[in-house]
mmCIF file of C-alpha atoms in Angstrom:
data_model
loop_
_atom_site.group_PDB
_atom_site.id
_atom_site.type_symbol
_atom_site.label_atom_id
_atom_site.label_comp_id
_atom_site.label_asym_id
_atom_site.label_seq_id
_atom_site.Cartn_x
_atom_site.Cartn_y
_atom_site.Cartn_z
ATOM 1 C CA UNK X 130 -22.383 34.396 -50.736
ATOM 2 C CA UNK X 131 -19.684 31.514 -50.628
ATOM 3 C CA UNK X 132 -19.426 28.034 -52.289
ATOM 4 C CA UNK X 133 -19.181 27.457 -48.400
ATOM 5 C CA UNK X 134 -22.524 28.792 -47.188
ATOM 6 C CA UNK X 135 -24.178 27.757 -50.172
ATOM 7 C CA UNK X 136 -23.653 24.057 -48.936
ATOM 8 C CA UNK X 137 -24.241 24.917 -45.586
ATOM 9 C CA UNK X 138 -27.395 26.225 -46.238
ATOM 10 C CA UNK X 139 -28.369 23.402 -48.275
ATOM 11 C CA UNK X 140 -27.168 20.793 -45.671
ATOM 12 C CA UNK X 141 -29.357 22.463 -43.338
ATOM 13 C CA UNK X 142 -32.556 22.091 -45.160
ATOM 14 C CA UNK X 143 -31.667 18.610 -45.143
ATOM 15 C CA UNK X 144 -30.736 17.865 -41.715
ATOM 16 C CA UNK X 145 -32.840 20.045 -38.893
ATOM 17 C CA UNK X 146 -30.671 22.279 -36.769
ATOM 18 C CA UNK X 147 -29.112 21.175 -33.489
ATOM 19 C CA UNK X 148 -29.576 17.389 -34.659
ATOM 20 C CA UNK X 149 -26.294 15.502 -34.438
ATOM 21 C CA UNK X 150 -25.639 13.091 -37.680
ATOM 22 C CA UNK X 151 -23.116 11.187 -36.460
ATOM 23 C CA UNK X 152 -22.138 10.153 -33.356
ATOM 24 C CA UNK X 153 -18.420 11.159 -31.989
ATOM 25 C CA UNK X 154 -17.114 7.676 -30.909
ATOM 26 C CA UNK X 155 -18.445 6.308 -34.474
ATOM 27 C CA UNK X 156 -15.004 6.520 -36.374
ATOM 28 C CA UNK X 157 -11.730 5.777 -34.643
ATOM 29 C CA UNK X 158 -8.187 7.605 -35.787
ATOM 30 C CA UNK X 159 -5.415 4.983 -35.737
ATOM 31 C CA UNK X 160 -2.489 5.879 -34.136
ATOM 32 C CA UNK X 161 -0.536 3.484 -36.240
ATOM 33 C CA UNK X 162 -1.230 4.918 -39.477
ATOM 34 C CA UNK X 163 -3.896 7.625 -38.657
ATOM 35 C CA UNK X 164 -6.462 6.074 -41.003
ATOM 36 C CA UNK X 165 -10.570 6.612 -40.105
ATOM 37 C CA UNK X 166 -11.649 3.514 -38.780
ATOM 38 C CA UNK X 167 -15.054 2.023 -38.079
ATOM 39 C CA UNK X 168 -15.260 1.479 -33.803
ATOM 40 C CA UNK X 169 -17.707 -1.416 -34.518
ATOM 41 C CA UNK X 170 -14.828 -2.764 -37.454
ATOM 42 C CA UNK X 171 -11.979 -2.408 -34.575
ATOM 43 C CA UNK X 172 -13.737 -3.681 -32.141
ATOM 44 C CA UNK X 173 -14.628 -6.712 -33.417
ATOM 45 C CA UNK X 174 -11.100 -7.003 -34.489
ATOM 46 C CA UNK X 175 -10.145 -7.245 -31.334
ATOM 47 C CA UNK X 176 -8.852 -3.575 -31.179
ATOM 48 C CA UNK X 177 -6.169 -3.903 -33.764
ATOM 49 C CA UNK X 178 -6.108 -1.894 -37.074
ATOM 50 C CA UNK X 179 -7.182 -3.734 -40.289
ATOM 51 C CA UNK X 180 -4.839 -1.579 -42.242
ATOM 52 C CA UNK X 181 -1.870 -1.586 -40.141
ATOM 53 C CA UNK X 182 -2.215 -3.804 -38.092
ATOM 54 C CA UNK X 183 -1.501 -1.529 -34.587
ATOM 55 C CA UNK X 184 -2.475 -2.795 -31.579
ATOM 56 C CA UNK X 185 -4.299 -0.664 -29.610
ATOM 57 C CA UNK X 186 -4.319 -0.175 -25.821
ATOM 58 C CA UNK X 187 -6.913 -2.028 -24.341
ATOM 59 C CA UNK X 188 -7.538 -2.516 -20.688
ATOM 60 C CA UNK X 189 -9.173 -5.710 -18.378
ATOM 61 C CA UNK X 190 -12.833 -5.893 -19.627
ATOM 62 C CA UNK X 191 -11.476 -6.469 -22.885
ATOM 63 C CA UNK X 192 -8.754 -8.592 -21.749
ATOM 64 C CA UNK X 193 -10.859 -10.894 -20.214
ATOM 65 C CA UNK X 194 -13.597 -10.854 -22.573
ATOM 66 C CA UNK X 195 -11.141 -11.785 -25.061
ATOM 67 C CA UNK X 196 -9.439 -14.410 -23.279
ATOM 68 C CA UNK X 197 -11.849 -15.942 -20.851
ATOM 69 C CA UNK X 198 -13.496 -18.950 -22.164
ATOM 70 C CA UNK X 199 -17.291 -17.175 -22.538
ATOM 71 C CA UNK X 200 -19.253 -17.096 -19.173
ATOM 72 C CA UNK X 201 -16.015 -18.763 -17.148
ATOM 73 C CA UNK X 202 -14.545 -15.036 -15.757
ATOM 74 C CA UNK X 203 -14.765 -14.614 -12.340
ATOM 75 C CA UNK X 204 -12.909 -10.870 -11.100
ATOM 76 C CA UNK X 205 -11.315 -10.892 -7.943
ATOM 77 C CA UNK X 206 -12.482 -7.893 -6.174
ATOM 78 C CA UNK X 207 -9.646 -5.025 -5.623
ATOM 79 C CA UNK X 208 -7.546 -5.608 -2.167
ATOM 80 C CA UNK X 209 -7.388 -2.670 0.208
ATOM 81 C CA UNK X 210 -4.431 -0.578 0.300
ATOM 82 C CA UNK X 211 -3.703 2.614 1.519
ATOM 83 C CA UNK X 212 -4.685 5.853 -0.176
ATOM 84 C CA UNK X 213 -2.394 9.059 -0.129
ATOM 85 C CA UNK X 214 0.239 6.971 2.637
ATOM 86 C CA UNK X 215 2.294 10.282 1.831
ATOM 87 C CA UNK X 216 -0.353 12.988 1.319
ATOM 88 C CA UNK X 217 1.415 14.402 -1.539
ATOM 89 C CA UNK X 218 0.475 17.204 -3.660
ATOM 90 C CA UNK X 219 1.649 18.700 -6.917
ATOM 91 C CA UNK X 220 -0.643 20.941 -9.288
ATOM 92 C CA UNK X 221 -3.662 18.538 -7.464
ATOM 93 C CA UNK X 222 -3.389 16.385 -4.293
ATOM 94 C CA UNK X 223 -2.774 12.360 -5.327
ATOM 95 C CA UNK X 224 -6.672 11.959 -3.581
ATOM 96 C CA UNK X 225 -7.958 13.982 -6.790
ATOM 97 C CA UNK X 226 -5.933 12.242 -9.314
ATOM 98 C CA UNK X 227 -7.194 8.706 -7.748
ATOM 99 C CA UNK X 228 -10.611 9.998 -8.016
ATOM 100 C CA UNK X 229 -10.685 11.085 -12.088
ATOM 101 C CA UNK X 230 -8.760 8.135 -12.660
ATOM 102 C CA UNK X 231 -11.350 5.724 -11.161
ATOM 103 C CA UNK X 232 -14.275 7.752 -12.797
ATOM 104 C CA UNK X 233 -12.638 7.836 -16.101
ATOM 105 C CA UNK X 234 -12.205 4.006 -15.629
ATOM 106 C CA UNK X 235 -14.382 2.338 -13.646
ATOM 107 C CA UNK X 236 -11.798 0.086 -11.894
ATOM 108 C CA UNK X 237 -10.103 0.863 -8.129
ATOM 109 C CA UNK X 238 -6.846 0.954 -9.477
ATOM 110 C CA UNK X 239 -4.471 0.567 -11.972
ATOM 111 C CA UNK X 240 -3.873 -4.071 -11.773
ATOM 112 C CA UNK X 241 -7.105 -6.234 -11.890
ATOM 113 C CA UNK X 242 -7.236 -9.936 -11.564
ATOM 114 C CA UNK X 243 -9.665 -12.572 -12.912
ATOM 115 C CA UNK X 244 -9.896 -16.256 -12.566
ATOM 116 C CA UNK X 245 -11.246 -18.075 -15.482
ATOM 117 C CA UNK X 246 -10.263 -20.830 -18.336
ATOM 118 C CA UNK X 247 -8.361 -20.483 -21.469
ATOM 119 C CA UNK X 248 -10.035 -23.088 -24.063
ATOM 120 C CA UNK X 249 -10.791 -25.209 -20.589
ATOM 121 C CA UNK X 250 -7.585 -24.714 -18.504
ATOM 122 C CA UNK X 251 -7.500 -22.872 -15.097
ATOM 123 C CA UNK X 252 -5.649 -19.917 -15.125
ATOM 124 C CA UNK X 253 -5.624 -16.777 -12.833
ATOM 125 C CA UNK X 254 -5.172 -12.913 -15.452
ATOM 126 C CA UNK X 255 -3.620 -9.802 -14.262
ATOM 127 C CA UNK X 256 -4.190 -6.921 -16.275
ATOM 128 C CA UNK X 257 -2.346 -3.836 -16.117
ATOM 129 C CA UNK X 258 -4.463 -0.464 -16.835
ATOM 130 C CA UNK X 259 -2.275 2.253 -18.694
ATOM 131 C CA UNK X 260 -5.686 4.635 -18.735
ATOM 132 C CA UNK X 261 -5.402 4.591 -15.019
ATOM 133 C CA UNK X 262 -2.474 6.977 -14.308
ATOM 134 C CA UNK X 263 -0.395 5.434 -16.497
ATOM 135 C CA UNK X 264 -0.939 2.084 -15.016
ATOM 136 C CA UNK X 265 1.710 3.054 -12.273
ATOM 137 C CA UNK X 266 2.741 1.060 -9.698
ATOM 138 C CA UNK X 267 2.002 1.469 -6.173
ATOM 139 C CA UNK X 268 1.214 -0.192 -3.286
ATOM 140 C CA UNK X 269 -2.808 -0.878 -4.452
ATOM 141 C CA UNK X 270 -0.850 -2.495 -7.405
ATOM 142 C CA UNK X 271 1.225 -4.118 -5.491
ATOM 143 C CA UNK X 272 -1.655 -5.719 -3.265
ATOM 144 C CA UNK X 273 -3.496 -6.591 -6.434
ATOM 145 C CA UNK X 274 -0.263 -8.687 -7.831
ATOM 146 C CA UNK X 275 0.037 -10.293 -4.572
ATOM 147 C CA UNK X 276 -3.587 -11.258 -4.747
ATOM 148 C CA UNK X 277 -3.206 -13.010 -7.753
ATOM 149 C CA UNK X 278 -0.669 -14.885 -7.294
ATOM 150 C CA UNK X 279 -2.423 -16.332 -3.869
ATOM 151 C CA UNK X 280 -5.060 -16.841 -5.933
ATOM 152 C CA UNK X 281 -3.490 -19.009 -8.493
ATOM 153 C CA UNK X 282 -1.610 -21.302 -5.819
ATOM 154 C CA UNK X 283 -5.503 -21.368 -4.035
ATOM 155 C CA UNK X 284 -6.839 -22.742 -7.769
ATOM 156 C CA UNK X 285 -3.533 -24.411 -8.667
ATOM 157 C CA UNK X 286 -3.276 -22.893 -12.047
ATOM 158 C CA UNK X 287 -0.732 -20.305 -13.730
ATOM 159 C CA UNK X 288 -0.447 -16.563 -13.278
ATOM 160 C CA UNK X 289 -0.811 -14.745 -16.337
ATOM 161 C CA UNK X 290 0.538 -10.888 -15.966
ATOM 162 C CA UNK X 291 -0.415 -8.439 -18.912
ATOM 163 C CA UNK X 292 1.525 -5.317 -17.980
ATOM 164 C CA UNK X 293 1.318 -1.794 -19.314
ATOM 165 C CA UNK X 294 3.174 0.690 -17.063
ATOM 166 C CA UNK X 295 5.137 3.793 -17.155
ATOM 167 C CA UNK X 296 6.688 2.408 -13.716
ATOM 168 C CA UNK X 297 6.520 3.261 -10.119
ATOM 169 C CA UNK X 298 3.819 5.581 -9.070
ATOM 170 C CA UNK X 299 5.831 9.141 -7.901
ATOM 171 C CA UNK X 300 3.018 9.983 -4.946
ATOM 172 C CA UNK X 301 3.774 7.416 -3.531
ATOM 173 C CA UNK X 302 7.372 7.238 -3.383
ATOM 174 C CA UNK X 303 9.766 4.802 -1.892
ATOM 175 C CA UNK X 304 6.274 2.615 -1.106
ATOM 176 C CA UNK X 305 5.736 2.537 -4.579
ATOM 177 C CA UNK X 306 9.762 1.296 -5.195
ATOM 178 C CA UNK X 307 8.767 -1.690 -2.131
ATOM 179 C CA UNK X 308 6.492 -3.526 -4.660
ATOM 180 C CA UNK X 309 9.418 -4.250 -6.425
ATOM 181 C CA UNK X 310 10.754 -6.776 -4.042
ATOM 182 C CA UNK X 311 7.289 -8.045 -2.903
ATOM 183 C CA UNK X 312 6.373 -8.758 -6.263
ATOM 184 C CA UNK X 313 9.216 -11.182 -6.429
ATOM 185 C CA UNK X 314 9.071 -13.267 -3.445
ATOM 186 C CA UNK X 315 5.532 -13.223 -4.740
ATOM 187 C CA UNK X 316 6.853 -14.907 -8.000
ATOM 188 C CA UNK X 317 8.689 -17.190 -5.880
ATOM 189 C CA UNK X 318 5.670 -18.185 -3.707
ATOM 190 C CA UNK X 319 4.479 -19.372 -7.095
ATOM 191 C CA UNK X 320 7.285 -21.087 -8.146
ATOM 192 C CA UNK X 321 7.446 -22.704 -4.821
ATOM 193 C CA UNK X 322 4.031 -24.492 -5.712
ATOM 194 C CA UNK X 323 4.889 -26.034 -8.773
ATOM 195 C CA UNK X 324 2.986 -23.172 -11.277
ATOM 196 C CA UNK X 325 4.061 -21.437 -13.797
ATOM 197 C CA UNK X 326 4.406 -17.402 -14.186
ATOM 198 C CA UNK X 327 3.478 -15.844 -17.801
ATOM 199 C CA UNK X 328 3.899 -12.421 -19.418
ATOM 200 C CA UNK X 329 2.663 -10.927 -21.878
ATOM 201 C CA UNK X 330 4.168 -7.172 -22.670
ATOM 202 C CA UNK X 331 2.009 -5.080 -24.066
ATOM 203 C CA UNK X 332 2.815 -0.954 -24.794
ATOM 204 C CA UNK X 333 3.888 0.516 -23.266
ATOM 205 C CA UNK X 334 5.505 -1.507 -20.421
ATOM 206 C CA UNK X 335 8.945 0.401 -18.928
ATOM 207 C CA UNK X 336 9.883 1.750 -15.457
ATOM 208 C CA UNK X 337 10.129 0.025 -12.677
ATOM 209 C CA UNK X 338 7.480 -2.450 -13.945
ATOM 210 C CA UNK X 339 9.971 -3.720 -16.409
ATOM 211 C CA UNK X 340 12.818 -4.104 -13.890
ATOM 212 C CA UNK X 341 10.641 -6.104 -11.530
ATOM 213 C CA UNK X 342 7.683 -8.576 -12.678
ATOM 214 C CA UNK X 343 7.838 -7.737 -16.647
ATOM 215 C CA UNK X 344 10.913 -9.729 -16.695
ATOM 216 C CA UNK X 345 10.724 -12.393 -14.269
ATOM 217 C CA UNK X 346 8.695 -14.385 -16.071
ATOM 218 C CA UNK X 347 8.629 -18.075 -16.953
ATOM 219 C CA UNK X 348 7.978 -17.401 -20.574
ATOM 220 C CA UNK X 349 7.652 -13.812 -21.775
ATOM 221 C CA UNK X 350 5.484 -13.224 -25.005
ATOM 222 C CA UNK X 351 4.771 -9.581 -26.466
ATOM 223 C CA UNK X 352 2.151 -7.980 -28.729
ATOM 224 C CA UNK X 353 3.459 -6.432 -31.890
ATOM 225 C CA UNK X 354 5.268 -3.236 -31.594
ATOM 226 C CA UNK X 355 5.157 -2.508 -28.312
ATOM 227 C CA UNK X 356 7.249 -0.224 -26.927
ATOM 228 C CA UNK X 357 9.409 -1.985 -23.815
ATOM 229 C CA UNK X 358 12.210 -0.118 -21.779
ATOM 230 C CA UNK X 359 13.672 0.720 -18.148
ATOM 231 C CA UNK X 360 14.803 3.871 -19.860
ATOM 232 C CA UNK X 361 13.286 6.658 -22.344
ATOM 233 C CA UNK X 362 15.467 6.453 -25.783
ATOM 234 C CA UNK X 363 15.982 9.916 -25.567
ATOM 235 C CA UNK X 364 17.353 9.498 -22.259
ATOM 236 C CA UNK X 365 20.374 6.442 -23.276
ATOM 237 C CA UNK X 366 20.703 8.605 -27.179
ATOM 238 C CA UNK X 367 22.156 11.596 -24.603
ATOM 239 C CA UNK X 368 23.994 9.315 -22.701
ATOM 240 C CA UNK X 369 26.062 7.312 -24.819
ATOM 241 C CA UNK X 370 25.946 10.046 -27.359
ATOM 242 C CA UNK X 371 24.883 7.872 -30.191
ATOM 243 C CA UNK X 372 22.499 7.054 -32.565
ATOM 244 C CA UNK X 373 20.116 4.041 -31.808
ATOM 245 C CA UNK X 374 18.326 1.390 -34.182
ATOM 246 C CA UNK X 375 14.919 2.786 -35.433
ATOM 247 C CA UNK X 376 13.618 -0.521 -33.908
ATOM 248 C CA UNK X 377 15.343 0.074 -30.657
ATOM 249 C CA UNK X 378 13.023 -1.089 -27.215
ATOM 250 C CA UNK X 379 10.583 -2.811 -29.611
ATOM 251 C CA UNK X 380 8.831 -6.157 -29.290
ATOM 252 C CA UNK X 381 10.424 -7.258 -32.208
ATOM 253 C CA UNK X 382 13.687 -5.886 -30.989
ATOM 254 C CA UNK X 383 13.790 -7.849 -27.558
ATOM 255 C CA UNK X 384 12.917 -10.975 -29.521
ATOM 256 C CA UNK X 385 15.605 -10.632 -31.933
ATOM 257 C CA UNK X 386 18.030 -10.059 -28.963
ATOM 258 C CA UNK X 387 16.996 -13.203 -26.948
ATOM 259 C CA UNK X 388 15.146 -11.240 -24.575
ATOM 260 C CA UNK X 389 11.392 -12.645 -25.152
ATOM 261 C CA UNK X 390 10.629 -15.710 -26.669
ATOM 262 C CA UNK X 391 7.835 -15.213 -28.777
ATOM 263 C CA UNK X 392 5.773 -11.927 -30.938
ATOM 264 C CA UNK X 393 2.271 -12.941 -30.761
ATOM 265 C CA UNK X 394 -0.788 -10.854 -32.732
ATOM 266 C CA UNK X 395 -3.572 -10.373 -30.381
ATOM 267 C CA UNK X 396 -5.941 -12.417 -32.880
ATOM 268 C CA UNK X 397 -3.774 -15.399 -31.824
ATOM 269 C CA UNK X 398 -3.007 -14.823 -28.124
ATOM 270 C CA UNK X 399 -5.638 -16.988 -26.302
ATOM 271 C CA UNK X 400 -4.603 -20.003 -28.514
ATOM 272 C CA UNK X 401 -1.437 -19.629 -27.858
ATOM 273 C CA UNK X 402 -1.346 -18.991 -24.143
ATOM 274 C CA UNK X 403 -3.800 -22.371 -24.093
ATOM 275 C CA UNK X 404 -1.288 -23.958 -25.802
ATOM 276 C CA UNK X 405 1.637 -22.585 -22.796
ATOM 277 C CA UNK X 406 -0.594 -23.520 -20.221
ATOM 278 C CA UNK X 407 -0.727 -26.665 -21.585
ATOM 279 C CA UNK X 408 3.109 -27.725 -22.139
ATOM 280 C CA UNK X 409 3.873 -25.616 -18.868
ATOM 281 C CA UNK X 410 1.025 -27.541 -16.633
ATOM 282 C CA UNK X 411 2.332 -30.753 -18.282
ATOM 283 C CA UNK X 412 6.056 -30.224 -17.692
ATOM 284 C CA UNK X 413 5.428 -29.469 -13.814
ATOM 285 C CA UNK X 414 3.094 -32.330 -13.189
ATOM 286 C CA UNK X 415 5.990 -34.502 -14.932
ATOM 287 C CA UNK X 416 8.106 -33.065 -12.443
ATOM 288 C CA UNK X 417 6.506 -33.306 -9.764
#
């Protein structure tokens, strides 16, 4: 008999057969560093590694929960939009892949809005879902960007837009490339009234997304890291036929380059978007 089955044998006179020690969701794998984490120890910090600091993807619960001055969220329910406006089918019809997406995530689709306050202030959240397909964008999202912004001009207070996209939703085709525009005469509706637009870019955000209401906004912040691009790497390295910065379509990257203005760990986001909504509020109301 083995070293091996000698333990085994001795761990099961210890713990009875067919009971389970641990259980599966109690240690997390970073994907930063791929170090065993605690899921109570990242989850109380806020979903980011305490050894390496990576952000991890979150989705709107936690946005809001972590935003949200405690007991002030308010989510808008999800517009109606048409389902399957194409009835497209690959290896499973788009119906299917709506359905496991909503089970697997408990939202409608893949952009949910709240209205709340940030440390007191008004402010309207959109949160971008990459666990539901991707957080592609289609007409649902579309509605659901729309809807905030209406919402924030009903409440007079800023639009805040977390995004997280790998860009226009395929089964839905040239509908999904029509948010695109809507999105910004949406922006402009909200301009129009005096308020301002924020993003913050979370990873991944590229696509379509980033060509439309990722960029548009009045200030753009970004967590740490995160990868932002209209185009895969891969894709411009085979283009140009060259060799791009390690650091290339990285937070840090766009803010070096003037493309963002700020790099802001999660742990300090909601002060620092109070402190945004503040100035912003303040500038407009001067202006006004």
């Amino acid at each position: 008999m083995s070293w091996l089955s000698n333990v085994r044998n001795a761990l099961s006179a210890i713990v009875p057969a067919g009971k389970q020690q641990t259980p599966e969701n109690l240690w997390h794998k970073c994907k930063g560093c791929g170090m065993m984490v605690f899921t109570k120890e990242l989850e109380e910090n806020l979903h980011v590694c305490p050894t390496c600091d990576h952000h991890d993807r979150i989705g709107p619960a936690e946005r809001f929960a972590y935003l949200f001055d405690e007991g002030s969220a308010h989510p808008l329910a999800p517009p109606k939009a048409p389902e399957d406006p194409l009835k497209f089918r690959d290896s499973k019809r788009y119906v299917d892949r709506l359905k496991a997406a909503r089970a697997d995530t408990g939202e409608q689709d893949a952009f949910v809005n709240a209205r709340g306050l940030i440390h007191g202030c008004k402010a309207v959240i959109g949160v971008q879902d990459f666990a539901f397909m991707g957080g592609s964008m289609g007409q649902a999202v579309g509605e659901a960007f729309i809807q905030g912004v209406e919402a924030a001009i009903a409440d007079r207070a800023p639009y805040i837009v977390f995004t997280a996209s790998g860009g226009a939703r395929m089964q839905e085709g040239i509908l999904s490339l029509m948010q695109m525009p809507r999105s910004t005469v949406a922006i402009q509706m909200l301009h129009d009234a005096g308020l301002p637009y924020i993003v913050v870019l979370t990873d991944p955000t590229s696509g379509g997304v980033m060509a439309a209401y990722a960029m548009l906004g009045d200030i753009h912040i970004a967590e740490p890291k995160a990868t932002l691009a209209f185009t895969g790497r891969r894709v411009i390295e085979n283009t140009i036929r060259e060799k791009l910065p390690d650091d290339f379509q990285t937070s840090e990257y766009y803010l070096e380059h003037g493309m963002i203005d700020m790099v802001v760990h999660r742990k300090d986001l909601r002060d620092r978007l109070a402190s945004v909504i503040g100035y912003l509020c303040a500038e407009r109301s001067a202006a006004a």
